[in-house]
Tab-separated table of C-alpha atoms in Angstrom:
chain	number	residue	atom	x	y	z
A	19	UNK	CA	78.474	-101.634	11.467
A	20	UNK	CA	80.792	-104.592	12.152
A	21	UNK	CA	84.222	-103.736	13.533
A	22	UNK	CA	85.707	-107.252	13.531
A	23	UNK	CA	84.864	-110.774	12.488
A	24	UNK	CA	83.845	-111.743	16.037
A	25	UNK	CA	81.155	-109.024	16.186
A	26	UNK	CA	77.905	-110.265	14.660
A	27	UNK	CA	75.631	-107.767	16.407
A	28	UNK	CA	75.991	-104.683	14.259
A	29	UNK	CA	73.781	-101.623	14.718
A	30	UNK	CA	70.686	-101.311	12.520
A	31	UNK	CA	68.965	-98.716	14.689
A	32	UNK	CA	67.347	-95.675	13.031
A	33	UNK	CA	69.490	-93.446	15.266
A	34	UNK	CA	72.734	-94.905	13.967
A	35	UNK	CA	71.444	-94.881	10.378
A	36	UNK	CA	70.555	-91.187	10.654
A	37	UNK	CA	73.968	-90.259	12.031
A	38	UNK	CA	75.783	-92.346	9.414
A	39	UNK	CA	73.824	-90.982	6.445
A	40	UNK	CA	74.316	-87.364	7.509
A	41	UNK	CA	78.058	-87.979	7.245
A	42	UNK	CA	77.983	-90.317	4.253
A	43	UNK	CA	75.601	-88.532	1.863
A	44	UNK	CA	77.710	-85.367	1.339
A	45	UNK	CA	80.831	-87.492	0.788
A	46	UNK	CA	79.055	-89.662	-1.767
A	47	UNK	CA	77.948	-86.546	-3.635
A	48	UNK	CA	81.509	-85.208	-3.523
A	49	UNK	CA	83.218	-88.325	-4.923
A	50	UNK	CA	80.571	-89.509	-7.409
A	51	UNK	CA	80.988	-88.475	-11.008
A	52	UNK	CA	78.286	-86.611	-12.858
A	53	UNK	CA	75.625	-88.942	-14.275
A	54	UNK	CA	76.296	-91.854	-11.921
A	55	UNK	CA	74.353	-94.229	-9.674
A	56	UNK	CA	74.573	-95.055	-5.966
A	57	UNK	CA	73.115	-98.272	-4.540
A	58	UNK	CA	72.721	-98.599	-0.752
A	59	UNK	CA	71.502	-101.701	1.098
A	60	UNK	CA	69.591	-100.769	4.240
A	61	UNK	CA	67.296	-101.971	7.012
A	62	UNK	CA	63.616	-101.533	6.202
A	63	UNK	CA	63.086	-99.240	9.212
A	64	UNK	CA	65.638	-96.759	7.883
A	65	UNK	CA	64.463	-96.003	4.349
A	66	UNK	CA	62.908	-92.599	5.172
A	67	UNK	CA	66.121	-91.331	6.768
A	68	UNK	CA	68.145	-92.763	3.894
A	69	UNK	CA	66.115	-91.053	1.172
A	70	UNK	CA	65.927	-87.749	3.054
A	71	UNK	CA	69.690	-87.654	3.587
A	72	UNK	CA	70.529	-88.481	-0.030
A	73	UNK	CA	68.003	-86.064	-1.524
A	74	UNK	CA	69.175	-83.268	0.786
A	75	UNK	CA	72.569	-83.207	-0.971
A	76	UNK	CA	71.193	-83.451	-4.512
A	77	UNK	CA	70.678	-87.147	-5.350
A	78	UNK	CA	67.457	-88.312	-7.009
A	79	UNK	CA	65.860	-91.391	-5.408
A	80	UNK	CA	64.373	-94.254	-7.401
A	81	UNK	CA	60.574	-94.483	-7.001
A	82	UNK	CA	60.780	-97.990	-5.497
A	83	UNK	CA	63.440	-100.058	-3.694
A	84	UNK	CA	65.589	-102.766	-5.241
A	85	UNK	CA	64.873	-106.193	-3.725
A	86	UNK	CA	67.301	-109.084	-3.406
A	87	UNK	CA	65.198	-112.242	-3.037
A	88	UNK	CA	67.201	-114.919	-1.275
A	89	UNK	CA	66.735	-118.233	-3.052
A	90	UNK	CA	66.907	-120.500	-0.024
A	91	UNK	CA	64.948	-123.016	2.008
A	92	UNK	CA	65.980	-121.855	5.484
A	93	UNK	CA	66.447	-118.128	6.163
A	94	UNK	CA	68.063	-116.372	9.121
A	95	UNK	CA	65.770	-115.287	11.940
A	96	UNK	CA	66.956	-114.337	15.433
A	97	UNK	CA	63.418	-114.701	16.846
A	98	UNK	CA	61.693	-117.375	14.733
A	99	UNK	CA	59.031	-117.980	17.387
A	100	UNK	CA	57.945	-114.322	17.345
A	101	UNK	CA	58.339	-112.963	13.811
A	102	UNK	CA	58.032	-114.130	10.237
A	103	UNK	CA	61.344	-115.082	8.640
A	104	UNK	CA	62.569	-112.638	6.024
A	105	UNK	CA	63.713	-114.003	2.678
A	106	UNK	CA	64.853	-110.742	1.116
A	107	UNK	CA	66.996	-107.627	1.559
A	108	UNK	CA	66.326	-104.106	0.355
A	109	UNK	CA	68.480	-101.527	-1.396
A	110	UNK	CA	67.719	-98.079	-2.750
A	111	UNK	CA	69.208	-96.688	-5.931
A	112	UNK	CA	70.027	-93.001	-6.304
A	113	UNK	CA	71.164	-91.006	-9.319
A	114	UNK	CA	73.463	-88.015	-9.609
A	115	UNK	CA	72.687	-86.107	-12.784
A	116	UNK	CA	70.874	-87.718	-15.705
A	117	UNK	CA	72.405	-91.194	-15.705
A	118	UNK	CA	70.408	-93.829	-17.608
A	119	UNK	CA	70.261	-97.588	-17.162
A	120	UNK	CA	72.673	-99.658	-19.188
A	121	UNK	CA	69.850	-102.151	-19.824
A	122	UNK	CA	66.521	-100.262	-20.069
A	123	UNK	CA	63.529	-102.030	-18.556
A	124	UNK	CA	65.577	-104.071	-16.081
A	125	UNK	CA	63.694	-105.463	-13.103
A	126	UNK	CA	63.960	-103.950	-9.611
A	127	UNK	CA	64.515	-107.379	-8.043
A	128	UNK	CA	67.006	-110.208	-8.397
A	129	UNK	CA	66.900	-113.755	-7.015
A	130	UNK	CA	70.006	-115.703	-6.050
A	131	UNK	CA	71.305	-117.712	-3.130
A	132	UNK	CA	73.305	-115.996	-0.377
A	133	UNK	CA	76.864	-117.224	0.267
A	134	UNK	CA	76.938	-120.478	2.200
A	135	UNK	CA	78.234	-120.181	5.760
A	136	UNK	CA	81.416	-122.126	5.058
A	137	UNK	CA	82.469	-119.558	2.425
A	138	UNK	CA	81.245	-116.481	4.277
A	139	UNK	CA	83.853	-113.871	5.232
A	140	UNK	CA	81.529	-111.151	6.536
A	141	UNK	CA	78.198	-111.545	8.405
A	142	UNK	CA	76.343	-109.345	5.880
A	143	UNK	CA	78.188	-110.677	2.824
A	144	UNK	CA	76.310	-110.421	-0.472
A	145	UNK	CA	76.800	-112.884	-3.355
A	146	UNK	CA	78.892	-111.930	-6.361
A	147	UNK	CA	75.953	-112.776	-8.658
A	148	UNK	CA	73.885	-110.027	-7.047
A	149	UNK	CA	76.552	-107.386	-7.613
A	150	UNK	CA	77.104	-108.740	-11.104
A	151	UNK	CA	73.457	-108.063	-11.943
A	152	UNK	CA	73.544	-104.551	-10.494
A	153	UNK	CA	76.762	-103.726	-12.340
A	154	UNK	CA	75.295	-105.013	-15.619
A	155	UNK	CA	72.193	-102.858	-15.211
A	156	UNK	CA	73.712	-99.710	-13.734
A	157	UNK	CA	77.169	-99.664	-15.294
A	158	UNK	CA	79.468	-100.785	-18.070
A	159	UNK	CA	83.010	-102.046	-18.607
A	160	UNK	CA	85.615	-99.381	-17.950
A	161	UNK	CA	83.510	-97.328	-15.549
A	162	UNK	CA	84.670	-96.408	-12.033
A	163	UNK	CA	83.105	-98.234	-9.080
A	164	UNK	CA	83.452	-97.331	-5.379
A	165	UNK	CA	82.469	-99.481	-2.398
A	166	UNK	CA	83.250	-97.521	0.808
A	167	UNK	CA	82.234	-100.519	2.958
A	168	UNK	CA	83.959	-103.333	1.088
A	169	UNK	CA	83.623	-106.022	3.788
A	170	UNK	CA	84.181	-109.375	2.081
A	171	UNK	CA	85.084	-107.623	-1.226
A	172	UNK	CA	82.461	-109.632	-3.121
A	173	UNK	CA	81.421	-106.399	-4.853
A	174	UNK	CA	85.021	-105.731	-5.923
A	175	UNK	CA	85.425	-109.269	-7.219
A	176	UNK	CA	82.202	-108.957	-9.225
A	177	UNK	CA	83.404	-105.637	-10.629
A	178	UNK	CA	86.783	-107.143	-11.548
A	179	UNK	CA	85.000	-109.874	-13.505
A	180	UNK	CA	82.926	-107.179	-15.251
A	181	UNK	CA	86.154	-105.320	-16.170
A	182	UNK	CA	85.241	-102.318	-14.055
A	183	UNK	CA	87.773	-99.973	-12.430
A	184	UNK	CA	87.343	-100.524	-8.705
A	185	UNK	CA	88.044	-98.607	-5.518
A	186	UNK	CA	86.990	-100.026	-2.157
A	187	UNK	CA	87.551	-99.134	1.509
A	188	UNK	CA	87.257	-101.257	4.646
A	189	UNK	CA	87.661	-100.000	8.221
A	190	UNK	CA	88.212	-103.372	9.928
A	191	UNK	CA	91.765	-104.691	9.640
A	192	UNK	CA	90.500	-108.262	9.889
A	193	UNK	CA	87.902	-107.951	7.132
A	194	UNK	CA	90.348	-105.922	5.074
A	195	UNK	CA	92.881	-108.767	5.190
A	196	UNK	CA	90.303	-111.472	4.445
A	197	UNK	CA	88.772	-109.514	1.579
A	198	UNK	CA	92.135	-108.564	0.105
A	199	UNK	CA	93.221	-112.206	0.106
A	200	UNK	CA	89.989	-113.250	-1.619
A	201	UNK	CA	90.531	-110.585	-4.270
A	202	UNK	CA	94.120	-111.665	-4.874
A	203	UNK	CA	93.006	-115.284	-5.346
A	204	UNK	CA	90.554	-114.200	-8.039
A	205	UNK	CA	93.298	-112.473	-10.040
A	206	UNK	CA	95.423	-115.608	-10.150
A	207	UNK	CA	96.526	-116.555	-6.658
A	208	UNK	CA	99.080	-113.723	-6.541
A	209	UNK	CA	100.521	-112.146	-3.437
A	210	UNK	CA	99.548	-108.558	-2.684
A	211	UNK	CA	102.998	-107.340	-3.741
A	212	UNK	CA	102.953	-109.263	-7.035
A	213	UNK	CA	99.459	-108.019	-7.882
A	214	UNK	CA	100.657	-104.468	-7.264
A	215	UNK	CA	103.661	-104.873	-9.569
A	216	UNK	CA	101.496	-106.424	-12.288
A	217	UNK	CA	99.187	-103.406	-12.154
A	218	UNK	CA	102.215	-101.129	-12.571
A	219	UNK	CA	103.082	-102.748	-15.896
A	220	UNK	CA	105.625	-105.410	-14.940
A	221	UNK	CA	105.272	-108.779	-16.650
A	222	UNK	CA	104.729	-112.031	-14.770
A	223	UNK	CA	108.189	-113.149	-15.906
A	224	UNK	CA	109.832	-110.035	-14.446
A	225	UNK	CA	107.909	-110.431	-11.189
A	226	UNK	CA	108.867	-114.108	-10.894
A	227	UNK	CA	112.619	-113.425	-10.947
A	228	UNK	CA	112.602	-110.229	-8.853
A	229	UNK	CA	113.935	-110.438	-5.305
A	230	UNK	CA	111.626	-109.540	-2.416
A	231	UNK	CA	113.759	-106.493	-1.568
A	232	UNK	CA	113.533	-105.276	-5.157
A	233	UNK	CA	109.742	-105.607	-5.162
A	234	UNK	CA	109.477	-103.649	-1.929
A	235	UNK	CA	111.673	-100.849	-3.252
A	236	UNK	CA	109.728	-100.555	-6.523
A	237	UNK	CA	106.429	-100.326	-4.633
A	238	UNK	CA	107.881	-97.729	-2.256
A	239	UNK	CA	109.088	-95.572	-5.170
A	240	UNK	CA	105.683	-95.702	-6.842
A	241	UNK	CA	103.981	-94.807	-3.591
A	242	UNK	CA	106.108	-91.663	-3.413
A	243	UNK	CA	105.146	-90.890	-7.012
A	244	UNK	CA	101.416	-91.368	-6.184
A	245	UNK	CA	101.173	-94.269	-8.616
A	246	UNK	CA	100.140	-96.752	-5.912
A	247	UNK	CA	97.549	-96.597	-3.173
A	248	UNK	CA	98.391	-97.091	0.491
A	249	UNK	CA	96.475	-99.830	2.268
A	250	UNK	CA	96.005	-100.194	6.008
A	251	UNK	CA	93.018	-99.559	8.293
A	252	UNK	CA	90.508	-97.849	6.044
A	253	UNK	CA	92.389	-99.605	3.236
A	254	UNK	CA	91.972	-98.954	-0.441
A	255	UNK	CA	91.665	-101.379	-3.332
A	256	UNK	CA	92.032	-100.110	-6.872
A	257	UNK	CA	91.754	-102.057	-10.118
A	258	UNK	CA	92.754	-99.843	-13.062
A	259	UNK	CA	92.410	-101.286	-16.555
A	260	UNK	CA	91.091	-104.572	-15.185
A	261	UNK	CA	94.175	-105.267	-13.037
A	262	UNK	CA	94.559	-104.935	-9.255
A	263	UNK	CA	96.598	-102.167	-7.681
A	264	UNK	CA	97.080	-103.356	-4.123
A	265	UNK	CA	99.784	-103.069	-1.480
A	266	UNK	CA	100.369	-102.630	2.242
A	267	UNK	CA	101.509	-99.447	3.943
């Protein structure tokens, strides 16, 4: 629960987790397609509330957690003189319907380095390699992928590379802007407006010669026709057919 880039405290309390999951679980069930997976990273103290909330709306919980092992020499610890330093994070995978793994027999753990501090956008940012592994195991090219807490957008970038159709939301305006810019760089250093026009079927040559006013008007017309998605606080990223559909309200 980070509202802006200056807030590194968050709230990992069981009370907050319980309140959040009571609201989140029914919405996840509503928007997830039949035979799909949900993967939620969580604090170790909150797994009972997490599983209870997800199962109460119909999801089936995996028998064991997924573990991200952080391949590093020095790990983060706010009280290193009192507690052992953790070198891993936990996630739980849930299924709606009878979805099966894309790669049967895949391991419930993955080891990779976390993002280095100089490249970190969000305090809880996960590496693209981690999401790449999860997408390879749980999904396939052309599927739909939703991240309702996009943060740094590393999950969306990983999904773009995997040719997955992506939708992501971010409440913080600051993280939204940082993540959106990172996503645009991945698709070729385009501006948000140019990436939007490309997703609508315009060629790079047409975009290059179009005036700024013309681009704005085209985007506005497509917004009215529900062919674009509006982005602001609680913004939305969409990548249909492997291309980004992004613009500002």
